[in-house]
XYZ file of N, CA and C in Angstrom:
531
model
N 92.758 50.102 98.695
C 92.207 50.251 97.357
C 91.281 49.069 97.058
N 90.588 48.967 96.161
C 89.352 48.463 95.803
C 89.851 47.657 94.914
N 89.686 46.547 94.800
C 89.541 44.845 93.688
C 89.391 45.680 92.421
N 88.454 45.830 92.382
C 87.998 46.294 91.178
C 88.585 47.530 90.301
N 89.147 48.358 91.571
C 90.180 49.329 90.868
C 91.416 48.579 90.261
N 91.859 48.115 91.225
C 93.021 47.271 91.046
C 92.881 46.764 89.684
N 92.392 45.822 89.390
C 91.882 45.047 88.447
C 91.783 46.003 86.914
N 90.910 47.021 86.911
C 91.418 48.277 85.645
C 92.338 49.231 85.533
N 93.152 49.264 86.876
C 94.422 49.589 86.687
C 95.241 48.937 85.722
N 95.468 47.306 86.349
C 96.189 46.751 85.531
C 95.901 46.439 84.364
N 94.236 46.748 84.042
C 94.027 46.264 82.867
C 94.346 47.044 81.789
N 94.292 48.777 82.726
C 94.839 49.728 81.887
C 96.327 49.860 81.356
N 96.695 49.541 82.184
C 98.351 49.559 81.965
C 98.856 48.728 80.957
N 98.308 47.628 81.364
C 98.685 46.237 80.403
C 98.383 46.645 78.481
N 97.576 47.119 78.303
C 96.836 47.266 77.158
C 97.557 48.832 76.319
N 98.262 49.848 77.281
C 99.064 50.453 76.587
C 100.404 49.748 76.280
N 100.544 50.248 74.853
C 101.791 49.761 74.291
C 103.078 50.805 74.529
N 102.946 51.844 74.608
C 103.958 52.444 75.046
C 105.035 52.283 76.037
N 104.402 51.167 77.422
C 105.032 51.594 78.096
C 105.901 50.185 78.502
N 107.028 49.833 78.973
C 107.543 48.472 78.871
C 106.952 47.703 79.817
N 107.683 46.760 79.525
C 106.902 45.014 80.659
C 107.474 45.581 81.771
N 108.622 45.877 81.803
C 109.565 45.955 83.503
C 108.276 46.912 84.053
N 108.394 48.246 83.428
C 107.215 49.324 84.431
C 105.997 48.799 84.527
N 105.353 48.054 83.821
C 103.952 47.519 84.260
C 104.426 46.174 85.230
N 105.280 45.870 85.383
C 105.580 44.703 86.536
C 105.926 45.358 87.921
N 106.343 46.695 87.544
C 106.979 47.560 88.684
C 105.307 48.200 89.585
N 104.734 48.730 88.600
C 103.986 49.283 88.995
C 102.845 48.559 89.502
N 102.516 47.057 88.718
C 101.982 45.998 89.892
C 102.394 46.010 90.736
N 103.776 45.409 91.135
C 104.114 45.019 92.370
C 104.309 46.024 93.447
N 104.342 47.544 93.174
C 103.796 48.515 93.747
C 102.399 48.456 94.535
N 101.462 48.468 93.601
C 100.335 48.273 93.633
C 99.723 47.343 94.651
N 100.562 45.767 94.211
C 99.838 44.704 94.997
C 100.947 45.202 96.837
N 101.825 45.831 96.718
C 102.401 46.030 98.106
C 101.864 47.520 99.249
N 101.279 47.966 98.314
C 100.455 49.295 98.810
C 101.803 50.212 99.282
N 102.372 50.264 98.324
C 104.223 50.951 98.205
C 103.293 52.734 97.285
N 102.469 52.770 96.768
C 101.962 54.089 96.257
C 101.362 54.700 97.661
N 101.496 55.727 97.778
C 100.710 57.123 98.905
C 99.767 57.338 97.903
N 98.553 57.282 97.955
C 97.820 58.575 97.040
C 97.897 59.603 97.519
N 98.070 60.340 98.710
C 98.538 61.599 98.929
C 99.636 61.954 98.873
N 101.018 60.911 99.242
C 102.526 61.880 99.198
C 103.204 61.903 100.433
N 104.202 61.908 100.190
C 104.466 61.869 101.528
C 104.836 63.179 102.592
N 104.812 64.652 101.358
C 105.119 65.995 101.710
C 103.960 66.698 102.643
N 102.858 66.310 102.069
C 101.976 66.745 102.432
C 101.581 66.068 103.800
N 101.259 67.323 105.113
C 101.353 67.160 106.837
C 100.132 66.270 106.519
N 100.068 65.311 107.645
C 98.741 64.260 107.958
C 97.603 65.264 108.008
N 97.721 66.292 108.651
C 96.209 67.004 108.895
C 95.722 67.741 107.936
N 96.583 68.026 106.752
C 96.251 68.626 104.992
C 95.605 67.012 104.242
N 96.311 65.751 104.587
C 96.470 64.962 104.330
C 94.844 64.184 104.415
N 94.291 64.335 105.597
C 92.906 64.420 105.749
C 91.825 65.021 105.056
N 92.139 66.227 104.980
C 91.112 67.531 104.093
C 90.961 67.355 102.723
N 92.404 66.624 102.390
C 92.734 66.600 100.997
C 92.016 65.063 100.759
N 91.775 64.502 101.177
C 91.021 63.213 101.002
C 89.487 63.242 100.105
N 89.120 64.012 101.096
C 87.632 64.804 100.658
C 86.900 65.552 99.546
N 88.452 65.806 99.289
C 88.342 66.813 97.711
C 88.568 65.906 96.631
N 89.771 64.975 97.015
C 90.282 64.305 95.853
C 89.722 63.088 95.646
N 89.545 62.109 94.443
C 89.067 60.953 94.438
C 91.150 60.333 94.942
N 90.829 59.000 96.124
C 91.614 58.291 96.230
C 92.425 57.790 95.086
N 91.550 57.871 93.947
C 92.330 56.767 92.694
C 93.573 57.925 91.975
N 94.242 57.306 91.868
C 95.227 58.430 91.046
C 94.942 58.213 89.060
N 94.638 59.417 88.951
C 94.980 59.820 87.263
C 95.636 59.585 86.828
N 95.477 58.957 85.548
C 97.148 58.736 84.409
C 96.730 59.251 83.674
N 98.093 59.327 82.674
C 97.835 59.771 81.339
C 98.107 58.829 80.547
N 98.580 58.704 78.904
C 98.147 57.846 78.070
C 99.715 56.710 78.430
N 100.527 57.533 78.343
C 102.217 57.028 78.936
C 101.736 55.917 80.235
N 100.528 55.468 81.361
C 100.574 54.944 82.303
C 101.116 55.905 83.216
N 101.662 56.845 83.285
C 102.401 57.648 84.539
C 101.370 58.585 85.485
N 101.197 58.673 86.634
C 100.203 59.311 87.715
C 100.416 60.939 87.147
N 99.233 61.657 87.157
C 99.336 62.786 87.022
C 99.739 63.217 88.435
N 100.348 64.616 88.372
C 100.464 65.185 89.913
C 99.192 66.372 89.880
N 99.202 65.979 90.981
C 97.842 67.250 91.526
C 98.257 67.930 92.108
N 97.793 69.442 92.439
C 97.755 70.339 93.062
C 97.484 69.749 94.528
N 98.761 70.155 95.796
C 97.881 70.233 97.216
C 96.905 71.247 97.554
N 96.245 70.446 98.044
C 95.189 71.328 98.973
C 95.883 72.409 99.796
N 95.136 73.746 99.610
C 95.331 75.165 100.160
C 95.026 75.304 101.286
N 95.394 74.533 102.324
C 94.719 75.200 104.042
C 93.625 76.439 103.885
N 93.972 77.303 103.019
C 93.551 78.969 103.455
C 92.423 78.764 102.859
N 92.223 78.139 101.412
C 90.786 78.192 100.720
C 90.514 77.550 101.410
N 90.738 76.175 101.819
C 89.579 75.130 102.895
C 88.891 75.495 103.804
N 90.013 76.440 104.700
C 89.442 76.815 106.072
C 88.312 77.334 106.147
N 86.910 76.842 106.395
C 85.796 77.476 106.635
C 85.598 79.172 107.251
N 86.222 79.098 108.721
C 86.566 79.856 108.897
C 86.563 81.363 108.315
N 87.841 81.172 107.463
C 89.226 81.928 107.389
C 88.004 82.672 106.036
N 87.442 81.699 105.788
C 86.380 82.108 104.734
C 84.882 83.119 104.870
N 84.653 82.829 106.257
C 83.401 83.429 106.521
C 84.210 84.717 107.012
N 85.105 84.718 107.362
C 85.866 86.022 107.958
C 86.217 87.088 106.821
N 86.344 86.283 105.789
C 86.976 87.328 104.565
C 85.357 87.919 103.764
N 84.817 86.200 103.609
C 83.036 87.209 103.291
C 82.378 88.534 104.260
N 82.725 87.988 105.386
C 82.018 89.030 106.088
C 83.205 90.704 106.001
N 84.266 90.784 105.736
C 84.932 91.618 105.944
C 84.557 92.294 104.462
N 84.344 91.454 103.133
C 84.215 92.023 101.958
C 82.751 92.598 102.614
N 81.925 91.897 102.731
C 81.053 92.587 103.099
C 80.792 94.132 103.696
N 81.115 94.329 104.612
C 81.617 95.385 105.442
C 82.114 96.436 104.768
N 82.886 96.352 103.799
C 83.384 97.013 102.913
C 82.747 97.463 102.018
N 81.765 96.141 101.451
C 81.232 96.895 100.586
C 79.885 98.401 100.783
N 79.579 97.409 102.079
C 78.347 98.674 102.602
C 78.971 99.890 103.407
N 80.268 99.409 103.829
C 81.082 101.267 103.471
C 81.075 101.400 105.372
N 80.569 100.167 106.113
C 80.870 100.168 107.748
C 82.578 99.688 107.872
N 83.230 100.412 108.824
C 84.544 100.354 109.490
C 84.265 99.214 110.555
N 85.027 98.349 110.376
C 85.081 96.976 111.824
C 85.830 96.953 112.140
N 87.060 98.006 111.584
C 88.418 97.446 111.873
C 88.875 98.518 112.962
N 88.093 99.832 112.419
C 88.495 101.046 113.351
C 89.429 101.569 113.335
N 90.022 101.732 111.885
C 90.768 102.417 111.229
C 90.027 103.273 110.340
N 91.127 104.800 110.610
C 90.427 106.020 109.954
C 91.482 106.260 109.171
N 90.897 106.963 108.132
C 91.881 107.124 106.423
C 92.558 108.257 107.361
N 93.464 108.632 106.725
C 94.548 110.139 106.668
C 93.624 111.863 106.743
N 92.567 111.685 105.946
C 91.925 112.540 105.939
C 90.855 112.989 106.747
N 89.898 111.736 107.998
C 89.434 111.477 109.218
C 90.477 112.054 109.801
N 91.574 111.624 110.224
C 92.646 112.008 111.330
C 92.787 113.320 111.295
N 93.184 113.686 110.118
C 93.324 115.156 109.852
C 92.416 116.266 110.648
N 91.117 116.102 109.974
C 90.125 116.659 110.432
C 89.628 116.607 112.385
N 89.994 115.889 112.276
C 90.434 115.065 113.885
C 90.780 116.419 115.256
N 92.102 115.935 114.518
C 93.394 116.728 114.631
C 92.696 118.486 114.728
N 92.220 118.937 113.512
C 92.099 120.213 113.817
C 90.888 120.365 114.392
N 89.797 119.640 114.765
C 88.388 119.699 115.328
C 89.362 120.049 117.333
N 89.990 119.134 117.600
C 90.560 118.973 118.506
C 91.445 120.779 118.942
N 92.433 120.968 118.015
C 93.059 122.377 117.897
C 92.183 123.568 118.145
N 90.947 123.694 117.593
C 89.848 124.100 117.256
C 88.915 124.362 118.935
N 88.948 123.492 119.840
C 88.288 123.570 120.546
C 88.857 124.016 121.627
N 90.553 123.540 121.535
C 91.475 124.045 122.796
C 91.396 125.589 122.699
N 91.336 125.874 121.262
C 91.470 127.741 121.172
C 89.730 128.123 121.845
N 89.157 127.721 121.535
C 87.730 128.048 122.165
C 87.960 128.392 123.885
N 88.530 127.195 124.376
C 88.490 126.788 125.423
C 89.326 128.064 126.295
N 90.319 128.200 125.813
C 91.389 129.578 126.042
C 91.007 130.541 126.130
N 90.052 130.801 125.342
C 89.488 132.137 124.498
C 88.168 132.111 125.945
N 87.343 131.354 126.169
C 86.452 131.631 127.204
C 86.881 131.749 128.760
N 88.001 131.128 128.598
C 89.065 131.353 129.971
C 89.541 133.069 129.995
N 89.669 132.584 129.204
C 90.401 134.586 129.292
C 89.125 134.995 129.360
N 87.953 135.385 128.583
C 86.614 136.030 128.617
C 86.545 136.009 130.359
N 86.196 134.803 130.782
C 86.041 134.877 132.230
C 86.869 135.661 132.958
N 87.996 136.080 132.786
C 88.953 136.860 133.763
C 88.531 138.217 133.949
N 88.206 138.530 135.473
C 88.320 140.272 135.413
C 89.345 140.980 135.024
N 88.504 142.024 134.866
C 88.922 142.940 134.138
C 90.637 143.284 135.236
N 90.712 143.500 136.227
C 91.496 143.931 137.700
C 92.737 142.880 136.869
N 92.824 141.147 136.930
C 93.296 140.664 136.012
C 94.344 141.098 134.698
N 93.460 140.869 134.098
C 93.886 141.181 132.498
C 95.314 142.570 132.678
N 94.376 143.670 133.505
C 95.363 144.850 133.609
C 96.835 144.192 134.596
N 96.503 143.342 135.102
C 98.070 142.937 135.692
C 98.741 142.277 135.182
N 97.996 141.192 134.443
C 98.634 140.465 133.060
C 99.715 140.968 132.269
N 98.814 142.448 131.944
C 99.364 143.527 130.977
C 100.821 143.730 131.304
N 100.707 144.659 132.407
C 101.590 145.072 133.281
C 102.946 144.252 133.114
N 102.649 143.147 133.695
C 103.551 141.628 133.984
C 104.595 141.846 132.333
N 103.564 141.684 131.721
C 104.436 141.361 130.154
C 104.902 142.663 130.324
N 104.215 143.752 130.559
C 105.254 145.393 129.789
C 106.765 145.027 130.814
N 106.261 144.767 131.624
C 107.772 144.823 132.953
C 109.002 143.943 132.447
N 108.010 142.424 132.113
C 108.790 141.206 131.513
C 109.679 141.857 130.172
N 109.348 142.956 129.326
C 109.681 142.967 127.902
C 110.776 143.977 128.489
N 111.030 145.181 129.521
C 111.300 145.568 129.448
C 112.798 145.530 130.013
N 112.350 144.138 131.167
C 114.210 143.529 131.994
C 114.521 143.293 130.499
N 113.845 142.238 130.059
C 114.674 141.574 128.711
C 115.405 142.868 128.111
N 114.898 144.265 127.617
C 115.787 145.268 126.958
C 116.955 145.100 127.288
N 117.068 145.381 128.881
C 117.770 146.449 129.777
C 118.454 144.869 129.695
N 118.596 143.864 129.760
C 119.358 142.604 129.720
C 120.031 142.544 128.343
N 119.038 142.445 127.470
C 119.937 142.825 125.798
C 120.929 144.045 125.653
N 120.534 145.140 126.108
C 121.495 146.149 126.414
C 123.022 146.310 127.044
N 122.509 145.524 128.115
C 123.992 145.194 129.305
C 124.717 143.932 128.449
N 124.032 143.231 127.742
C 125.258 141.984 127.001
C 125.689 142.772 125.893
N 124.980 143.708 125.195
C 125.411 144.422 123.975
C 127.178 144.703 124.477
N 126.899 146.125 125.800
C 127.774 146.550 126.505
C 129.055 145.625 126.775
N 128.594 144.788 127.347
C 129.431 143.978 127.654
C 130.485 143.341 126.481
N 129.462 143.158 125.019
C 130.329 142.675 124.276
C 130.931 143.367 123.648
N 130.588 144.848 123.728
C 131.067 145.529 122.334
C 133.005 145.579 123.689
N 132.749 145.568 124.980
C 133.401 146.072 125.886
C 135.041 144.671 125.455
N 134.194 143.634 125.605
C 134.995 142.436 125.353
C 135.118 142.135 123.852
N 134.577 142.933 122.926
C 135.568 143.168 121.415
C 136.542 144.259 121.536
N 136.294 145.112 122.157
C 137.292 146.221 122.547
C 138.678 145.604 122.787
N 138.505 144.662 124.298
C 139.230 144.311 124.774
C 139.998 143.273 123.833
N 139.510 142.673 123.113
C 139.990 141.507 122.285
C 140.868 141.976 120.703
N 140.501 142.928 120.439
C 141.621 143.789 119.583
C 142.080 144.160 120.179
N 142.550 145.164 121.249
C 143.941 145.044 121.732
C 145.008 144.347 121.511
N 143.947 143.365 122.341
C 145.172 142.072 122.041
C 145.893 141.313 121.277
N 144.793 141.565 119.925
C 145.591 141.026 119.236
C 146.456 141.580 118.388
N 145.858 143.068 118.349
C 146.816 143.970 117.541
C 148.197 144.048 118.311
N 148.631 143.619 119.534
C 149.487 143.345 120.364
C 150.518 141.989 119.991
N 149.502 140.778 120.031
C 150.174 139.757 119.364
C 150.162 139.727 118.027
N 149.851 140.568 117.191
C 150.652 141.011 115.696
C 151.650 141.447 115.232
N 151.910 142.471 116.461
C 152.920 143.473 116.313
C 153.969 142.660 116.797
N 154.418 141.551 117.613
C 155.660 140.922 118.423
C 155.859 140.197 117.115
């Protein structure tokens, strides 16, 4: 600290009446021992730096003689950086360009069925391409396919109505004992 600060410190202190002899003797001998941080001791050395720059070294009082406390310095506002990154991103935004390459709900959507949309195309000209010789065996295939399945639904019908048959018996059997 500076002579000359020093010097209207104490001159300040001395000249309020509020505050007693002991604290203006305290706060000299503070003073003359360099026992005050103007930064603190919470605040990391490398905030501790940044914060230098912003703040005047001298500490504020109020009319009492007592140091005002200041606000620490914000890493996040300082960071140059962290700053040109958020201008440029407002930016971006505002002229309505994607950097991030994220699509809303309603992009995807549309997406989604552009995609659905083209597989049926795609199907649809596959089959177009098939001869005709084809298609008729296709046919065939499914009438044959639909028709085991009957004759399969039929035989379990059989079978079950055969094994409910069988299953009252029995029990009209174990009712009757």
């Amino acid at each position: 600290m500076d002579n000359a600060f020093e010097e209207t410190l104490i001159h300040d202190l001395t000249t309020k009446s509020s505050i007693t002899h002991s604290a203006i003797e305290e706060l000299k001998s503070k003073l003359i021992t360099k026992e005050i941080d103007a930064d603190g001791t919470m605040i990391p050395e490398t905030e501790k730096r940044t914060a230098d720059h912003n703040h005047s070294s001298a500490p504020h009082l109020d009319e009492d003689g007592l140091i005002i406390p200041r606000k620490p310095a914000n890493p996040v506002k300082e960071n140059p950086e962290r700053q040109n990154l958020h201008k440029e991103l407002a930016f971006y935004q505002k002229i309505g360009k994607n950097v991030l390459n994220q699509k809303s709900e309603l992009q995807r959507a549309l997406e989604k069925q552009k995609d659905n949309l083209a597989k049926k195309e795609l199907e649809n000209n596959i089959q177009a391409r098939q001869p005709e010789l084809e298609k008729v065996i296709a046919e065939r295939a499914k009438k044959l396919e639909g028709k085991t399945n009957d004759s399969q639904n039929e035989d379990d019908k059989v079978l079950n109505s055969d094994f409910l048959q069988a299953r009252m018996k029995l029990k009209t059997r174990t009712d009757s004992k």
